Coordinates of C-alpha atoms and ligand atoms in Angstrom, one line a residue:
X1 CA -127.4 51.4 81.8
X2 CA -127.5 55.1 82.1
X3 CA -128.8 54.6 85.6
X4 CA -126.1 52.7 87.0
X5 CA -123.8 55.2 85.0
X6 CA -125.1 58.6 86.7
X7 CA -125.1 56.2 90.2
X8 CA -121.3 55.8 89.7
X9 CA -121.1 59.3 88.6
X10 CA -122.5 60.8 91.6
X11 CA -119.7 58.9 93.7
X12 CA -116.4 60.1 91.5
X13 CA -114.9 62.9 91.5
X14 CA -114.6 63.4 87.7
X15 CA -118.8 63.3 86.6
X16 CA -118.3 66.3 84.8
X17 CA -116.1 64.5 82.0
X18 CA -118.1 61.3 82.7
X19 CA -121.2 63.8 81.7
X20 CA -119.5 65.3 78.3
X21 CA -118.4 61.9 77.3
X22 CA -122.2 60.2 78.0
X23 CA -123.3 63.1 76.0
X24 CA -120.3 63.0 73.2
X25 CA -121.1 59.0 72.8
X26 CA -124.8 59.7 72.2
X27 CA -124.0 62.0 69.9
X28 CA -122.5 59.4 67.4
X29 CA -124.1 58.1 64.8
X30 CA -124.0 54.9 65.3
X31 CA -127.7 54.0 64.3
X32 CA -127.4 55.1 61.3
X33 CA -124.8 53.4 60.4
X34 CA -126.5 49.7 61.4
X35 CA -129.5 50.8 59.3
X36 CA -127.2 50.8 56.3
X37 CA -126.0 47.8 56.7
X38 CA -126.9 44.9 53.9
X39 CA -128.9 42.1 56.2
X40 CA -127.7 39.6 53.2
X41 CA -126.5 36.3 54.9
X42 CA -124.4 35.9 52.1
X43 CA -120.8 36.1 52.8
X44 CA -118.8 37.7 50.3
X45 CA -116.4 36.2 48.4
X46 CA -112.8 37.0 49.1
X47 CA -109.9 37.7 47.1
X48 CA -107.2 37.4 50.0
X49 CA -107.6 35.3 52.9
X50 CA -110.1 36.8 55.6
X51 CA -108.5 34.3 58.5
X52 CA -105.2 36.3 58.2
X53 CA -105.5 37.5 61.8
X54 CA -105.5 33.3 63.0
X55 CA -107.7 32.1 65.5
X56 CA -107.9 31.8 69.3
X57 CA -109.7 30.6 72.1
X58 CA -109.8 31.8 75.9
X59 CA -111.2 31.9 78.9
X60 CA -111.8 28.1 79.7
X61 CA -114.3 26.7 82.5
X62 CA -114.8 23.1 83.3
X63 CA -117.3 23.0 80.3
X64 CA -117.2 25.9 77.9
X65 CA -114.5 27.5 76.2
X66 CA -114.0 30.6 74.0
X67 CA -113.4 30.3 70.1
X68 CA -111.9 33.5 68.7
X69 CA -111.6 34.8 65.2
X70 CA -112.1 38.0 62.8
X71 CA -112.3 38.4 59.3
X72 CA -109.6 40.4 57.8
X73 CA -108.7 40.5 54.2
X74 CA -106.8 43.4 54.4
X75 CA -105.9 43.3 57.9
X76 CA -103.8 46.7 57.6
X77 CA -106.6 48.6 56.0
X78 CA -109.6 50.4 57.9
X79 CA -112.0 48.0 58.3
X80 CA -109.4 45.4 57.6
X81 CA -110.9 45.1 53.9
X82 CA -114.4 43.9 55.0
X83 CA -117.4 45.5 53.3
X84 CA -119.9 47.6 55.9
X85 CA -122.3 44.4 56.1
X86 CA -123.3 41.6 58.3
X87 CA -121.4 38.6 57.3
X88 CA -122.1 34.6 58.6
X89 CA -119.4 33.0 60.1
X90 CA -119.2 28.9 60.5
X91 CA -117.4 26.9 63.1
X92 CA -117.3 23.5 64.9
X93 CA -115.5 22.2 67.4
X94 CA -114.3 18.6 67.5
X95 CA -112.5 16.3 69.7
X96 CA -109.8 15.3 67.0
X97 CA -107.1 17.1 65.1
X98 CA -108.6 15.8 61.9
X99 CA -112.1 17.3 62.5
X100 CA -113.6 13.9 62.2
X101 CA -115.5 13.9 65.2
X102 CA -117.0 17.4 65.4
X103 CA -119.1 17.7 68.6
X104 CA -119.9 20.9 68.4
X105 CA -121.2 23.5 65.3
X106 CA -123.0 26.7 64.2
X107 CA -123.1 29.6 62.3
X108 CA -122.5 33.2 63.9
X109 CA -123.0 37.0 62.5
X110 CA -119.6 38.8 62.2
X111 CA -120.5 42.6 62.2
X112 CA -118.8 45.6 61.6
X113 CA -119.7 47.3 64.1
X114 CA -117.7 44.8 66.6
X115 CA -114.8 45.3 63.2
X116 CA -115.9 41.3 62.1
X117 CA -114.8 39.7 65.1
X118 CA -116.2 36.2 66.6
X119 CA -116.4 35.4 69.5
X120 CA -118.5 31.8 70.4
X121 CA -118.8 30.5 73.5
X122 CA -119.3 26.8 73.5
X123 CA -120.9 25.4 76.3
X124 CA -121.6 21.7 77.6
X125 CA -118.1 20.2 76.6
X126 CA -116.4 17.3 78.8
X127 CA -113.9 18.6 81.8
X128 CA -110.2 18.6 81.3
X129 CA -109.7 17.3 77.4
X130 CA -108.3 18.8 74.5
X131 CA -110.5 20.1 71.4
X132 CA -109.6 21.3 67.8
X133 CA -112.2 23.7 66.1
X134 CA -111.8 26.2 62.8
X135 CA -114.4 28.8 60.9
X136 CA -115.5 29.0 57.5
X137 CA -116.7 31.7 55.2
X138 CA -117.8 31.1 52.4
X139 CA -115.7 29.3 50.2
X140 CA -112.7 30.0 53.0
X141 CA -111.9 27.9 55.9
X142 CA -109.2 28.8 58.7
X143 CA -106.5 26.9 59.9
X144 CA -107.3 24.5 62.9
X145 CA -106.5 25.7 66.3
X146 CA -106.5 23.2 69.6
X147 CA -108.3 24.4 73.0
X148 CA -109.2 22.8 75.7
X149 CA -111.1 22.7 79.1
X150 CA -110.1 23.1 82.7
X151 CA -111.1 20.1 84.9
X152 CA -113.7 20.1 87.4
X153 CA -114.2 21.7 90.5
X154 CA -114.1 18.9 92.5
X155 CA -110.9 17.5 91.2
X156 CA -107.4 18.0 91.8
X157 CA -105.3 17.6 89.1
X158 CA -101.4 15.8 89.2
X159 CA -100.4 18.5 87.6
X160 CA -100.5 22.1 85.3
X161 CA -98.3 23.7 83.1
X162 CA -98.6 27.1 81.9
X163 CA -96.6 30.2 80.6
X164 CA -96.9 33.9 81.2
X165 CA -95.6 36.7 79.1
X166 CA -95.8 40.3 78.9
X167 CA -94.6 43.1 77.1
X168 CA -94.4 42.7 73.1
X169 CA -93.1 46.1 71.6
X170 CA -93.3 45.2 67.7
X171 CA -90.8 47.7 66.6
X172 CA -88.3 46.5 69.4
X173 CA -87.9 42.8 68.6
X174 CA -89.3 40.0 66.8
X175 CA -91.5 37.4 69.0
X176 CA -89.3 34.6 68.6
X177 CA -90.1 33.7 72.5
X178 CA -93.2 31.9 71.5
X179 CA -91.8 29.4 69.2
X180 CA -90.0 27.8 72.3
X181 CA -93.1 28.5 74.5
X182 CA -95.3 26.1 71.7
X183 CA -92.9 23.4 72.2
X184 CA -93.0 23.6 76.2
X185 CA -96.8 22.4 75.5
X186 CA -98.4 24.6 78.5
X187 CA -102.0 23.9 78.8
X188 CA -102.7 27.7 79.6
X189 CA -100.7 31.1 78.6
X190 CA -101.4 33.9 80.7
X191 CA -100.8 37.2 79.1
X192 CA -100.0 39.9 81.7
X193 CA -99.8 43.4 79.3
X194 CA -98.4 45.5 76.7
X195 CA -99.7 43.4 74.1
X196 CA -99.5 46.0 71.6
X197 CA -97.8 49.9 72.3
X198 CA -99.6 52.7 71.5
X199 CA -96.6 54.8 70.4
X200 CA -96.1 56.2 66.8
X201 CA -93.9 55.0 64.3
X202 CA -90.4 54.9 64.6
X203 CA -90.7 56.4 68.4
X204 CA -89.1 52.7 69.7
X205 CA -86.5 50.8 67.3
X206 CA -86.1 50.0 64.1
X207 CA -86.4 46.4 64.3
X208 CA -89.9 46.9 62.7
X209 CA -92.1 49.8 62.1
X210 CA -95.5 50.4 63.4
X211 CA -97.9 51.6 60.9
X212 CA -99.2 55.3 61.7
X213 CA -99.4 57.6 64.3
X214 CA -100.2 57.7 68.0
X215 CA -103.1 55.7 68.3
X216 CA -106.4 57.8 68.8
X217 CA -109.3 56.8 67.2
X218 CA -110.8 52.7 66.9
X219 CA -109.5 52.1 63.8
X220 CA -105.9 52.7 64.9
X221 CA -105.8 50.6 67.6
X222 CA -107.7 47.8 65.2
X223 CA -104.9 47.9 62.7
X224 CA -102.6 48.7 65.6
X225 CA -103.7 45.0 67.0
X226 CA -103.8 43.2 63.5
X227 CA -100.1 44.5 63.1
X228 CA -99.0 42.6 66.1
X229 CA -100.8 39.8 64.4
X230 CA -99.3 39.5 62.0
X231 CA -96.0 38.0 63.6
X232 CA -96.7 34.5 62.4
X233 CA -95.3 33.2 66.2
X234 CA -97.5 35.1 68.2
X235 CA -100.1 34.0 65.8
X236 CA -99.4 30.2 66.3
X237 CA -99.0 30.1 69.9
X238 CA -102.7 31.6 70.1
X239 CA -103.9 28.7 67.8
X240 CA -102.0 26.1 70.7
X241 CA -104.3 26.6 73.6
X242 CA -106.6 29.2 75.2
X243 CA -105.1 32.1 76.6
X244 CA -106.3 34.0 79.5
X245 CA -105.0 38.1 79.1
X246 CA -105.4 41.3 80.6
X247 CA -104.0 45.0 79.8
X248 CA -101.8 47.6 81.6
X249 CA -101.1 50.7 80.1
X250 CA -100.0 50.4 76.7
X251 CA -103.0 49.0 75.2
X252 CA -104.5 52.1 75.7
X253 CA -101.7 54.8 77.1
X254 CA -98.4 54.8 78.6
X255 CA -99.1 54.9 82.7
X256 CA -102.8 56.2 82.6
X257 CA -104.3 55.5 85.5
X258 CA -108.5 55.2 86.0
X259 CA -109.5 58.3 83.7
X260 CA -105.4 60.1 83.9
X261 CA -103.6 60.8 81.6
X262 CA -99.9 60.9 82.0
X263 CA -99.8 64.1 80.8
X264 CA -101.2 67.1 82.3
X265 CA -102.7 69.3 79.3
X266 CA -105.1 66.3 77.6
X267 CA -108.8 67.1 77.7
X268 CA -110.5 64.9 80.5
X269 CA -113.4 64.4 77.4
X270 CA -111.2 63.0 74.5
X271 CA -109.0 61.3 77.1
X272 CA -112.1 58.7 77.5
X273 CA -113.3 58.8 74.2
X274 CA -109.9 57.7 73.6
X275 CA -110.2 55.1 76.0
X276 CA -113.2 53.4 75.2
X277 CA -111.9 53.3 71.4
X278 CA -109.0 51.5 72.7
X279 CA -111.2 49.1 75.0
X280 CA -113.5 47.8 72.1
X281 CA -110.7 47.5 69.8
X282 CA -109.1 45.2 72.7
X283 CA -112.2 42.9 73.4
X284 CA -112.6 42.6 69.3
X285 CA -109.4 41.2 69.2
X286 CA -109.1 39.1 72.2
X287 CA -111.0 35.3 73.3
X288 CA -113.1 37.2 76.1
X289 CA -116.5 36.4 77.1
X290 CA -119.5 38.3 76.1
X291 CA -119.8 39.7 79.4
X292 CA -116.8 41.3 79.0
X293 CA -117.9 43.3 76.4
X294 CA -117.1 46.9 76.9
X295 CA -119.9 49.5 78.0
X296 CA -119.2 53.2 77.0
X297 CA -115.4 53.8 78.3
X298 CA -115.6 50.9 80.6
X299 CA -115.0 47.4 80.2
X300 CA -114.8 44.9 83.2
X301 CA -111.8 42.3 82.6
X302 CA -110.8 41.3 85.8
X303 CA -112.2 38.0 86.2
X304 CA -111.4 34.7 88.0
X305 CA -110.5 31.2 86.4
X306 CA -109.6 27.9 88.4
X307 CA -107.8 24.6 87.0
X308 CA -109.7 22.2 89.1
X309 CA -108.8 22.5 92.7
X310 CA -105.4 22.9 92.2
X311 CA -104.8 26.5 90.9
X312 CA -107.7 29.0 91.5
X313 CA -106.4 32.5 89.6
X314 CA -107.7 35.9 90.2
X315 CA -107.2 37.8 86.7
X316 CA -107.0 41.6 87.9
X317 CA -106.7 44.8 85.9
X318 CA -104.4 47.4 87.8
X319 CA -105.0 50.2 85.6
X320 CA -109.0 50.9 84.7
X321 CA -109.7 52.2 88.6
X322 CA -106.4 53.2 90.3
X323 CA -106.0 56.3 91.8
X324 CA -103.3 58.6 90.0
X325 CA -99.3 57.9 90.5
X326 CA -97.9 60.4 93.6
X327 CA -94.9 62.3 93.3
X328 CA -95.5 62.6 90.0
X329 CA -95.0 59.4 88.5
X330 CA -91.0 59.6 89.2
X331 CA -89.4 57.0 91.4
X332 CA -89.5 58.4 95.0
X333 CA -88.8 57.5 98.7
X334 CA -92.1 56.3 100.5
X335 CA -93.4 58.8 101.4
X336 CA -96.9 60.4 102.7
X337 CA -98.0 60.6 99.2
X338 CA -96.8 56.9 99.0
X339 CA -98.0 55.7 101.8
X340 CA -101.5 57.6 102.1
X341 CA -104.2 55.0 102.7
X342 CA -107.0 56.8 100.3
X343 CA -103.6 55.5 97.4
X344 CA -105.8 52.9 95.4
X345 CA -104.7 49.7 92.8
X346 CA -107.8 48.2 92.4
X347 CA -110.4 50.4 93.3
X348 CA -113.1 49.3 96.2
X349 CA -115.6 47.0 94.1
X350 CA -112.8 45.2 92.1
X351 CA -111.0 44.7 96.1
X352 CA -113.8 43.3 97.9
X353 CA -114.5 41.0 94.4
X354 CA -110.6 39.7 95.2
X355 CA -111.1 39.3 99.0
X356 CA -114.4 37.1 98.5
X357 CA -112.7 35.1 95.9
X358 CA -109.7 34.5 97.8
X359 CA -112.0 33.9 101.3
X360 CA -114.0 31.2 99.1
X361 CA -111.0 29.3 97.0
X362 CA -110.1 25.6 98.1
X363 CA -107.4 25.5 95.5
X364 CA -104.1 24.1 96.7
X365 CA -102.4 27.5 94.7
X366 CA -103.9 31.3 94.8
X367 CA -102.5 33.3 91.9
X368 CA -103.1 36.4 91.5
X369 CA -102.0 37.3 87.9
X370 CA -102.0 41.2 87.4
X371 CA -99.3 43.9 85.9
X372 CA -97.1 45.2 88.5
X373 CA -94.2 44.4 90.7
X374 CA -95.5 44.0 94.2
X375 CA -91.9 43.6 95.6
X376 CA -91.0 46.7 97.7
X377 CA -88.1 47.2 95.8
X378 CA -85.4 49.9 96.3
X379 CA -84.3 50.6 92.3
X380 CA -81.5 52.9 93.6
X381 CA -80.2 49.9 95.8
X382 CA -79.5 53.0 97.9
X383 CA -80.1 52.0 101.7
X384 CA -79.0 56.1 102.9
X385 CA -81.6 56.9 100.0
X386 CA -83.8 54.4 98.1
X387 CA -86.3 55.0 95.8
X388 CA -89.3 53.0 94.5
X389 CA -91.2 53.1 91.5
X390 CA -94.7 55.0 92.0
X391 CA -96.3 53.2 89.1
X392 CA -95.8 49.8 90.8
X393 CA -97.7 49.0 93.9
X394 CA -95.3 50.8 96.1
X395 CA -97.2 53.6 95.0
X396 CA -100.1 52.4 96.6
X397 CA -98.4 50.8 100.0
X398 CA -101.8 50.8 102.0
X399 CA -103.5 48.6 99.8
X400 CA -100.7 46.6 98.7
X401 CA -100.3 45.7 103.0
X402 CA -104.1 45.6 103.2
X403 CA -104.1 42.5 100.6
X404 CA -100.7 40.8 102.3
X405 CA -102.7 41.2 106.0
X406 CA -105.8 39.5 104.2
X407 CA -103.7 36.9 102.7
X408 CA -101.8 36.2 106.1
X409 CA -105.0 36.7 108.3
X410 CA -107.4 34.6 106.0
X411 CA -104.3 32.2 105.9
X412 CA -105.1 31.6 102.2
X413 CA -103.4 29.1 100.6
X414 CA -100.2 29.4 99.1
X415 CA -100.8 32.7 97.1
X416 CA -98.3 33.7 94.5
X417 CA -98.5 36.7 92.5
X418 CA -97.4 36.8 88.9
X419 CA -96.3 40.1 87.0
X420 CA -94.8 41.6 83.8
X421 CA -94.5 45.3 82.8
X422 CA -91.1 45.8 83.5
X423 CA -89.3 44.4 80.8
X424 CA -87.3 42.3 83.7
X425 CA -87.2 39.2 85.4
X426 CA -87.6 38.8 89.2
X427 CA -88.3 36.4 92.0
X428 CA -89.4 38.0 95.3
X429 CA -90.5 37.0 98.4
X430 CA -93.0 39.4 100.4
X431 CA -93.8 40.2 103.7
X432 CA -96.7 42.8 104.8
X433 CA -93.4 45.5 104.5
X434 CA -90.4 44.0 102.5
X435 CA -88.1 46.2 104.2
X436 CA -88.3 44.5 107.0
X437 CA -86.6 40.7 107.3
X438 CA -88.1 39.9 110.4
X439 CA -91.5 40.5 108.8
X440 CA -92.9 36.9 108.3
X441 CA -93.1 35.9 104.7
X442 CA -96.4 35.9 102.9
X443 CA -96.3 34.7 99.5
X444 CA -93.9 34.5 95.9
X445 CA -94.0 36.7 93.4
X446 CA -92.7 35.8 89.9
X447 CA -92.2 38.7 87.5
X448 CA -91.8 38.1 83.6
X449 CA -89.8 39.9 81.5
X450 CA -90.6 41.2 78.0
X451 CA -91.3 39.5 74.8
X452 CA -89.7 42.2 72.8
X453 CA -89.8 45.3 74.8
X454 CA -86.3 46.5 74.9
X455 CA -84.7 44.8 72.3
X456 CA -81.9 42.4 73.5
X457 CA -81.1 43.2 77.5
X458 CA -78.7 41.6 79.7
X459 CA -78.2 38.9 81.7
X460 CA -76.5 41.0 84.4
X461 CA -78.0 44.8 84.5
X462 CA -76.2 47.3 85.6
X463 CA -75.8 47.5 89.6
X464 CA -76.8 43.9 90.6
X465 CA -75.0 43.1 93.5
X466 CA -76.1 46.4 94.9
X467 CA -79.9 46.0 94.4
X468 CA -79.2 42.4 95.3
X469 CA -77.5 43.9 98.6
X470 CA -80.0 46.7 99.3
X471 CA -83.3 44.6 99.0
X472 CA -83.3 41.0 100.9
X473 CA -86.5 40.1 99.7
X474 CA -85.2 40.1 95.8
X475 CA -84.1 36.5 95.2
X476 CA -83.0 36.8 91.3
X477 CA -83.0 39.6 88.8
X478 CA -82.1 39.8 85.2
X479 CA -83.1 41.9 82.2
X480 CA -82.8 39.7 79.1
X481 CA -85.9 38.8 76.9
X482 CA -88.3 35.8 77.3
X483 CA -90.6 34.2 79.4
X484 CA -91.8 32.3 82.5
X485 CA -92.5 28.5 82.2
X486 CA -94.6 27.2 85.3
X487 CA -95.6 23.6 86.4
X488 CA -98.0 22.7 89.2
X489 CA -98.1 19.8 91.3
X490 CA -100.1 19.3 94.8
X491 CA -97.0 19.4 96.6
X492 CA -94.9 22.2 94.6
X493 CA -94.6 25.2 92.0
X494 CA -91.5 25.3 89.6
X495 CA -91.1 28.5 87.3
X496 CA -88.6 28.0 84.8
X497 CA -87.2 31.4 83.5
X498 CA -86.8 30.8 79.4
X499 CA -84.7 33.3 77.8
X500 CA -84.0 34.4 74.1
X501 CA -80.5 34.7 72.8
X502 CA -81.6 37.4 70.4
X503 CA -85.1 39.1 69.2
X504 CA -83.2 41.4 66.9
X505 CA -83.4 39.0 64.3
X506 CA -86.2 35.8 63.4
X507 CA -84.5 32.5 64.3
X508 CA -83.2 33.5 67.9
X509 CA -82.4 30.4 70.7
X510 CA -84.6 29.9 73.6
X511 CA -83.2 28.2 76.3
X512 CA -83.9 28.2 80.2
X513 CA -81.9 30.7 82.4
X514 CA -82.7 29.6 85.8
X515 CA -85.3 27.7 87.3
X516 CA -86.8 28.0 90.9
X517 CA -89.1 25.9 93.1
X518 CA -91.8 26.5 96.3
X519 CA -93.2 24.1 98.2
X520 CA -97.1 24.0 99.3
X521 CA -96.9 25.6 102.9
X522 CA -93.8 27.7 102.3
X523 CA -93.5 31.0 100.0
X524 CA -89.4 30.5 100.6
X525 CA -88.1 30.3 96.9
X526 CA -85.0 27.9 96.5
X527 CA -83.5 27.7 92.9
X528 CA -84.0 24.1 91.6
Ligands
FE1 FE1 -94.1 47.2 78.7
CA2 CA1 -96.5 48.7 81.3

């Protein structure tokens, strides 16, 4: 491991703080601490519930699946009231709702050092079905949560339906959205970012309050995550079907980018130690495979997934290896900073990983489901003056035309791009440059808005018709709360935009705002 790490070193331009941290990291005493641990297989017995934190699954292949929980007592405590010891964890897996016909079972170490979570990976289930499956601890037995298991390669499916949400600020609004989002019955939930924010108490709203400070070290970002857990409708819709999530900036820090801070005084050291605290805290909590498992400061989420031959989805992470904002992070005008080629999203390894998978998919749809808006939008709506925002991927211009020429070029299948982060909804159709209409279109992009974030918006936001006016390749725009409902066929895509009627208060109305349609062989969007 440390070879590959120096390797990697010797080709970035920040080693030295790659160096300290290697050298902070070792430095902890983290072998110690196993070598105290009780090795009883015993599992304690509880005097509150330890499945208070629910259960999940993720991550679904034609034949395994990921089952998700972690013990939690106390679930706003450090160490969420578990004792420093090993403790065995039960679960099966059946085809029923009853747990009558369990075809899968075993028993698992929860550890403290991964903060009691489980994650199992059950392997050699049938294609495309649904499962039920549930833990036990001693004398205490979860609810049951349902799963289930993309189809087969060679298959194409009649038909998927999925959501995808981003953006969840607890103290903002309550997440009433996915009440609504359990009844559409989507086989899949894509979760895009900003699952949790890293901000102090009281620095957002005062719908709720977020327990303690800024969060710094692992424990704050575990209790951090078992807050957020402990809205009962987030909680449920993870028990409905596997989810498939990755970050942006929030889950560690408000527009970091690779190993940047937003700010310009943080030490480069702490600034990573920082990160790979929130990084484990992240894969404890979340239905991600082993091999996702974070190493140091790093943790590798982007990943691919494919429903059959129908939907093939490459699941990036914008945020672990871009280069830093230009101008500053502040909306700006492209320019050379914009535009300069060396200006990088993905990073080089995560890119060519996306080209191959693109170059290799025979899915009828290719999603790429990542954080920000790809739309070369003017915000200003200012055609004399417009201005874009530097920590979406007009920041990064080249690479953002680079991946429209290889979509064009390769003639990839329908691709489609889903995003969240801005707390907004948008349909856009792009070109290689979106400010120019006679550029042939490429693909759709479908951006979310928030959960939460934001507290109640509006359905018309300020200057509409002007940033309606000033950017052609915007097709609809609104800023209330909610999230996107999508159903696949062979021949189309429909995304239903689901809005809230209120998050400032448990019990709010979701209902469907607008609803658009592509065909296979056409990114034109046409409202249903
Ligand atoms: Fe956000
Ligand atoms: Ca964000």
């Amino acid at each position: 491991m440390m070879n590959l790490k120096s390797d990697r070193m010797n080709t970035t331009a920040y080693a030295p703080s790659r160096r300290l941290f290697l050298s902070y990291v070792a430095g902890l005493p983290v072998c110690a601490m196993a070598s105290q641990l009780e090795s009883s297989q015993r599992p304690p017995s509880f005097s509150s519930d330890p499945f208070s934190l629910g259960v999940a699954s993720g991550d679904p292949d034609h034949q395994s699946v990921v089952l998700w929980t972690k013990l939690a007592p106390s679930p706003l405590e450090p160490g969420g009231g578990m004792p420093p010891a090993n403790v065995p964890v039960q679960w099966e897996l059946a085809k029923d709702e009853s747990m009558q016909a369990t075809v899968a079972s075993g028993t698992v170490t929860a550890t403290p050092q991964l903060g009691h979570s489980v994650h199992v990976e059950v392997e050699g289930l049938e294609s495309d079905r649904w499962y039920w499956y549930r833990f036990r601890c001693g004398e205490a037995e979860s609810q049951v949560g349902r799963t289930r298991t993309m189809p087969h390669a060679d298959v194409l499916p009649d038909e998927l339906r999925f959501a995808f949400a981003s953006c969840q600020n607890f103290e903002q609004g309550y997440f009433t959205a996915y009440e609504q989002m359990a009844r559409d019955e989507p086989d899949l939930v894509f979760h895009l970012g900003d699952y949790i924010y890293e901000y102090a108490s009281g620095r957002n709203g005062d719908v709720r309050t977020h327990q303690g400070g800024e969060l710094s070290s692992l424990d704050d970002y575990r209790i951090r995550y078992s807050q957020y857990r402990t809205d009962p409708s987030l909680r449920q819709m993870h028990a409905r079907c596997p989810w498939l999530l990755t970050w942006d900036d929030h889950e560690f820090d408000n527009n970091c980018a690779g190993e940047i801070s937003e700010e310009a005084d943080v030490d480069p050291v702490q600034y990573l130690v920082r990160r790979a605290n929130a990084y484990q805290a992240y894969y404890e909590m979340m239905p991600l495979r082993s091999r996702c498992q974070p190493r140091d400061a790093d943790m590798r989420l982007y990943r691919s997934a494919a429903f059959g031959r129908l939907a093939d989805f490459s699941i990036l992470d914008t945020r672990q290896y871009r280069s830093d904002q230009p101008n500053g992070d502040r909306r700006s005008p492209l320019n050379d900073a914009a535009l300069d080629n060396r200006q990088t999203m993905l990073g080089r390894k995560q890119r060519g990983w996306l080209f191959r998978n693109l170059n290799r998919s025979q899915a009828t749809w290719n999603v790429l489901a990542q954080q920000v808006m790809m739309g070369m939008v003017d915000r200003k709506g200012d055609p004399t003056a417009p201005e874009y925002s530097m920590d979406q991927w007009p920041g990064y211009t080249a690479e953002r035309m680079r991946i429209m020429e290889f979509l064009q070029q390769r003639r990839v299948s329908n691709p489609v791009v889903l995003t969240g982060d801005i707390h907004s909804n948008w349909v856009n159709e792009l070109r290689h440059d979106d400010r120019k209409e006679d550029d042939q279109l490429i693909a759709t992009e479908f951006v979310t808005t928030s959960i939460s974030s934001g507290g109640n918006g509006r359905a018309v936001p300020a200057g509409l018709e002007q940033l309606l006016a000033a950017n052609q390749c915007v097709k609809y725009h609104n800023a209330e709360r909610g999230y996107v409902f999508c159903r696949l066929t062979p021949a189309e895509w429909r995304a239903r935009y689901m809005i809230v009627d209120d998050v400032l208060q448990p019990g709010g109305k979701t209902t469907k705002q607008a609803e658009f349609v592509i065909e296979s062989g056409d990114p034109h969007v046409h409202p249903a």
